[in-house]
Amino acid sequence: SARTLDRLVSPLRSQAGRRSGTRPGSLLRQSIPIRGSWEEEGPGWLEVDTVALCGGALDDRHLWMLDAVDIRTDWTEQRALESRGQHCTLAQMRDLEASLPFVLRGVDSDNGGEFLNHHLVEYLQVRPRPVVFTRARAYHKNDNAHVEQRNWTHVRQHFGYERYDNPAVVPLINALCKGPLGQLLNHFLPTQKLVRKQRREQRVTRIYGSAQTPYARLLAAEEVSAEKKKELQVLHAGLNPFQLTREIERQKKQINGVRLLQA
C-alpha cells in the first residue's frame, strides 16, 4: 500500500535531504505580486526559472541554467550560470534581454532568492518603461507550467542530468544557446498553443491552434517592429536545420570534453 511504501522509504528520504533547488527569497516576497492567469496579449511576457546541472548533488558548487520562455510566441532563451548569486543572475538576465527580438514587458519567476532580490527588482523597474515583475505561488509548480515544460525539452534533453562544475564551460554553453541551439529551437521547432477549453458535462476538451514556430508567431505579431522582422527573415533564410543539428552535436561534444577535464 502507499502507506507501507512511505514507511519503508522514510529513512532514505531523510538521508537524501533537501532535493528542491529553489531557496526561498523572503526579503521582497510580500512586495512582489502573485501572477494569476496570463491575460496579456503580444510578445514580451516571460516565465523564467533555473535548472540545476548538479548530477544529483545539490551543493551549490555546480552550474545552473537560466531558462526563459515567452508566453505568447514560445520564443525561448537559455543561459548558463556559474552560480545562482544575485549578480551572476542579473548579468545573464541583462544578456538574455539584449538577445530578445521584442521588448521585455513582464517577468514571472518562482520564489527563489536568485530572482527575488533588490538587484533584479531595480533592474526591471527603474527604467523609463518599468517591466512588470510577478511571482508564482510557493509550492505550486504548475504556476510556471510553460517554463517547467521547457526545462525538460530545452535543457534536460540537451544537457541531461550530468554534473557541470567546471566554470570553463559557461561561455561554451552560452555560445551554443545563443547560436545553433537557440536558432534551431526558435526557428524550426513548432509548438501548439491552447486556444480554448470546451466543457461538456464532466468532460473538458482542449482545443489547440495549428502548430507554428516561435519565429512564425513573431512575424505575425504587430508588436514586433518591421526592422526586427526583416532582420529575423534575413537570418532565417541562411539557416539549415540539418546543419544546425550537426553543429549542436559538435559543440556539445566539445562542452562535454571540457566538463570532464576538471573531473
PDB file of N, CA and C in Angstrom, residues 161-194:
ATOM      1  N   TYR A 161      21.322  15.092 -17.069  1.00  0.00           N
ATOM      2  CA  TYR A 161      21.367  15.227 -15.616  1.00  0.00           C
ATOM      3  C   TYR A 161      22.794  15.131 -15.084  1.00  0.00           C
ATOM      4  N   GLU A 162      23.791  15.217 -15.983  1.00  0.00           N
ATOM      5  CA  GLU A 162      25.168  15.138 -15.548  1.00  0.00           C
ATOM      6  C   GLU A 162      25.541  16.374 -14.730  1.00  0.00           C
ATOM      7  N   ARG A 163      26.655  16.251 -14.028  1.00  0.00           N
ATOM      8  CA  ARG A 163      27.125  17.359 -13.189  1.00  0.00           C
ATOM      9  C   ARG A 163      28.072  18.247 -13.993  1.00  0.00           C
ATOM     10  N   TYR A 164      27.792  19.534 -13.986  1.00  0.00           N
ATOM     11  CA  TYR A 164      28.640  20.536 -14.617  1.00  0.00           C
ATOM     12  C   TYR A 164      29.185  21.437 -13.504  1.00  0.00           C
ATOM     13  N   ASP A 165      30.462  21.298 -13.179  1.00  0.00           N
ATOM     14  CA  ASP A 165      31.050  22.132 -12.131  1.00  0.00           C
ATOM     15  C   ASP A 165      32.343  22.798 -12.571  1.00  0.00           C
ATOM     16  N   ASN A 166      32.627  22.784 -13.864  1.00  0.00           N
ATOM     17  CA  ASN A 166      33.799  23.465 -14.406  1.00  0.00           C
ATOM     18  C   ASN A 166      33.355  24.797 -15.003  1.00  0.00           C
ATOM     19  N   PRO A 167      33.720  25.932 -14.403  1.00  0.00           N
ATOM     20  CA  PRO A 167      33.276  27.236 -14.931  1.00  0.00           C
ATOM     21  C   PRO A 167      33.721  27.494 -16.367  1.00  0.00           C
ATOM     22  N   ALA A 168      34.712  26.742 -16.856  1.00  0.00           N
ATOM     23  CA  ALA A 168      35.201  26.969 -18.217  1.00  0.00           C
ATOM     24  C   ALA A 168      34.156  26.650 -19.274  1.00  0.00           C
ATOM     25  N   VAL A 169      33.125  25.861 -18.916  1.00  0.00           N
ATOM     26  CA  VAL A 169      32.113  25.503 -19.915  1.00  0.00           C
ATOM     27  C   VAL A 169      31.014  26.547 -20.016  1.00  0.00           C
ATOM     28  N   VAL A 170      30.974  27.524 -19.107  1.00  0.00           N
ATOM     29  CA  VAL A 170      29.905  28.523 -19.128  1.00  0.00           C
ATOM     30  C   VAL A 170      29.873  29.294 -20.443  1.00  0.00           C
ATOM     31  N   PRO A 171      31.017  29.884 -20.899  1.00  0.00           N
ATOM     32  CA  PRO A 171      30.953  30.595 -22.191  1.00  0.00           C
ATOM     33  C   PRO A 171      30.662  29.671 -23.361  1.00  0.00           C
ATOM     34  N   LEU A 172      31.070  28.410 -23.278  1.00  0.00           N
ATOM     35  CA  LEU A 172      30.787  27.465 -24.359  1.00  0.00           C
ATOM     36  C   LEU A 172      29.293  27.148 -24.428  1.00  0.00           C
ATOM     37  N   ILE A 173      28.676  26.925 -23.267  1.00  0.00           N
ATOM     38  CA  ILE A 173      27.238  26.645 -23.239  1.00  0.00           C
ATOM     39  C   ILE A 173      26.453  27.856 -23.726  1.00  0.00           C
ATOM     40  N   ASN A 174      26.853  29.041 -23.290  1.00  0.00           N
ATOM     41  CA  ASN A 174      26.128  30.242 -23.706  1.00  0.00           C
ATOM     42  C   ASN A 174      26.283  30.510 -25.198  1.00  0.00           C
ATOM     43  N   ALA A 175      27.470  30.207 -25.757  1.00  0.00           N
ATOM     44  CA  ALA A 175      27.646  30.350 -27.203  1.00  0.00           C
ATOM     45  C   ALA A 175      26.746  29.381 -27.956  1.00  0.00           C
ATOM     46  N   LEU A 176      26.584  28.161 -27.423  1.00  0.00           N
ATOM     47  CA  LEU A 176      25.691  27.179 -28.038  1.00  0.00           C
ATOM     48  C   LEU A 176      24.238  27.632 -27.962  1.00  0.00           C
ATOM     49  N   CYS A 177      23.828  28.150 -26.788  1.00  0.00           N
ATOM     50  CA  CYS A 177      22.430  28.554 -26.602  1.00  0.00           C
ATOM     51  C   CYS A 177      22.081  29.784 -27.436  1.00  0.00           C
ATOM     52  N   LYS A 178      23.007  30.713 -27.564  1.00  0.00           N
ATOM     53  CA  LYS A 178      22.743  31.900 -28.371  1.00  0.00           C
ATOM     54  C   LYS A 178      22.950  31.648 -29.854  1.00  0.00           C
ATOM     55  N   GLY A 179      23.605  30.527 -30.186  1.00  0.00           N
ATOM     56  CA  GLY A 179      23.887  30.199 -31.569  1.00  0.00           C
ATOM     57  C   GLY A 179      22.995  29.107 -32.118  1.00  0.00           C
ATOM     58  N   PRO A 180      23.578  27.960 -32.478  1.00  0.00           N
ATOM     59  CA  PRO A 180      22.800  26.939 -33.199  1.00  0.00           C
ATOM     60  C   PRO A 180      21.640  26.347 -32.410  1.00  0.00           C
ATOM     61  N   LEU A 181      21.791  26.149 -31.097  1.00  0.00           N
ATOM     62  CA  LEU A 181      20.698  25.546 -30.330  1.00  0.00           C
ATOM     63  C   LEU A 181      19.501  26.487 -30.265  1.00  0.00           C
ATOM     64  N   GLY A 182      19.741  27.748 -29.922  1.00  0.00           N
ATOM     65  CA  GLY A 182      18.643  28.699 -29.880  1.00  0.00           C
ATOM     66  C   GLY A 182      17.995  28.908 -31.238  1.00  0.00           C
ATOM     67  N   GLN A 183      18.812  28.917 -32.291  1.00  0.00           N
ATOM     68  CA  GLN A 183      18.259  29.098 -33.632  1.00  0.00           C
ATOM     69  C   GLN A 183      17.397  27.914 -34.043  1.00  0.00           C
ATOM     70  N   LEU A 184      17.818  26.706 -33.701  1.00  0.00           N
ATOM     71  CA  LEU A 184      17.018  25.525 -34.038  1.00  0.00           C
ATOM     72  C   LEU A 184      15.697  25.525 -33.281  1.00  0.00           C
ATOM     73  N   LEU A 185      15.733  25.822 -31.987  1.00  0.00           N
ATOM     74  CA  LEU A 185      14.523  25.787 -31.173  1.00  0.00           C
ATOM     75  C   LEU A 185      13.531  26.867 -31.587  1.00  0.00           C
ATOM     76  N   ASN A 186      14.015  28.054 -31.882  1.00  0.00           N
ATOM     77  CA  ASN A 186      13.120  29.179 -32.153  1.00  0.00           C
ATOM     78  C   ASN A 186      12.687  29.292 -33.612  1.00  0.00           C
ATOM     79  N   HIS A 187      13.510  28.817 -34.529  1.00  0.00           N
ATOM     80  CA  HIS A 187      13.195  28.970 -35.952  1.00  0.00           C
ATOM     81  C   HIS A 187      12.569  27.718 -36.570  1.00  0.00           C
ATOM     82  N   PHE A 188      12.807  26.537 -35.978  1.00  0.00           N
ATOM     83  CA  PHE A 188      12.381  25.315 -36.662  1.00  0.00           C
ATOM     84  C   PHE A 188      11.592  24.342 -35.783  1.00  0.00           C
ATOM     85  N   LEU A 189      11.407  24.636 -34.513  1.00  0.00           N
ATOM     86  CA  LEU A 189      10.678  23.717 -33.638  1.00  0.00           C
ATOM     87  C   LEU A 189       9.253  24.221 -33.447  1.00  0.00           C
ATOM     88  N   PRO A 190       8.261  23.623 -34.113  1.00  0.00           N
ATOM     89  CA  PRO A 190       6.875  24.103 -33.985  1.00  0.00           C
ATOM     90  C   PRO A 190       6.239  23.658 -32.670  1.00  0.00           C
ATOM     91  N   THR A 191       5.361  24.483 -32.177  1.00  0.00           N
ATOM     92  CA  THR A 191       4.605  24.174 -30.968  1.00  0.00           C
ATOM     93  C   THR A 191       3.146  24.522 -31.202  1.00  0.00           C
ATOM     94  N   GLN A 192       2.286  23.977 -30.364  1.00  0.00           N
ATOM     95  CA  GLN A 192       0.859  24.278 -30.416  1.00  0.00           C
ATOM     96  C   GLN A 192       0.453  25.073 -29.185  1.00  0.00           C
ATOM     97  N   LYS A 193      -0.429  26.047 -29.390  1.00  0.00           N
ATOM     98  CA  LYS A 193      -0.922  26.871 -28.294  1.00  0.00           C
ATOM     99  C   LYS A 193      -2.384  26.543 -28.014  1.00  0.00           C
ATOM    100  N   LEU A 194      -2.727  26.506 -26.738  1.00  0.00           N
ATOM    101  CA  LEU A 194      -4.108  26.261 -26.336  1.00  0.00           C
ATOM    102  C   LEU A 194      -4.977  27.455 -26.715  1.00  0.00           C
TER     103      LEU A 194
END
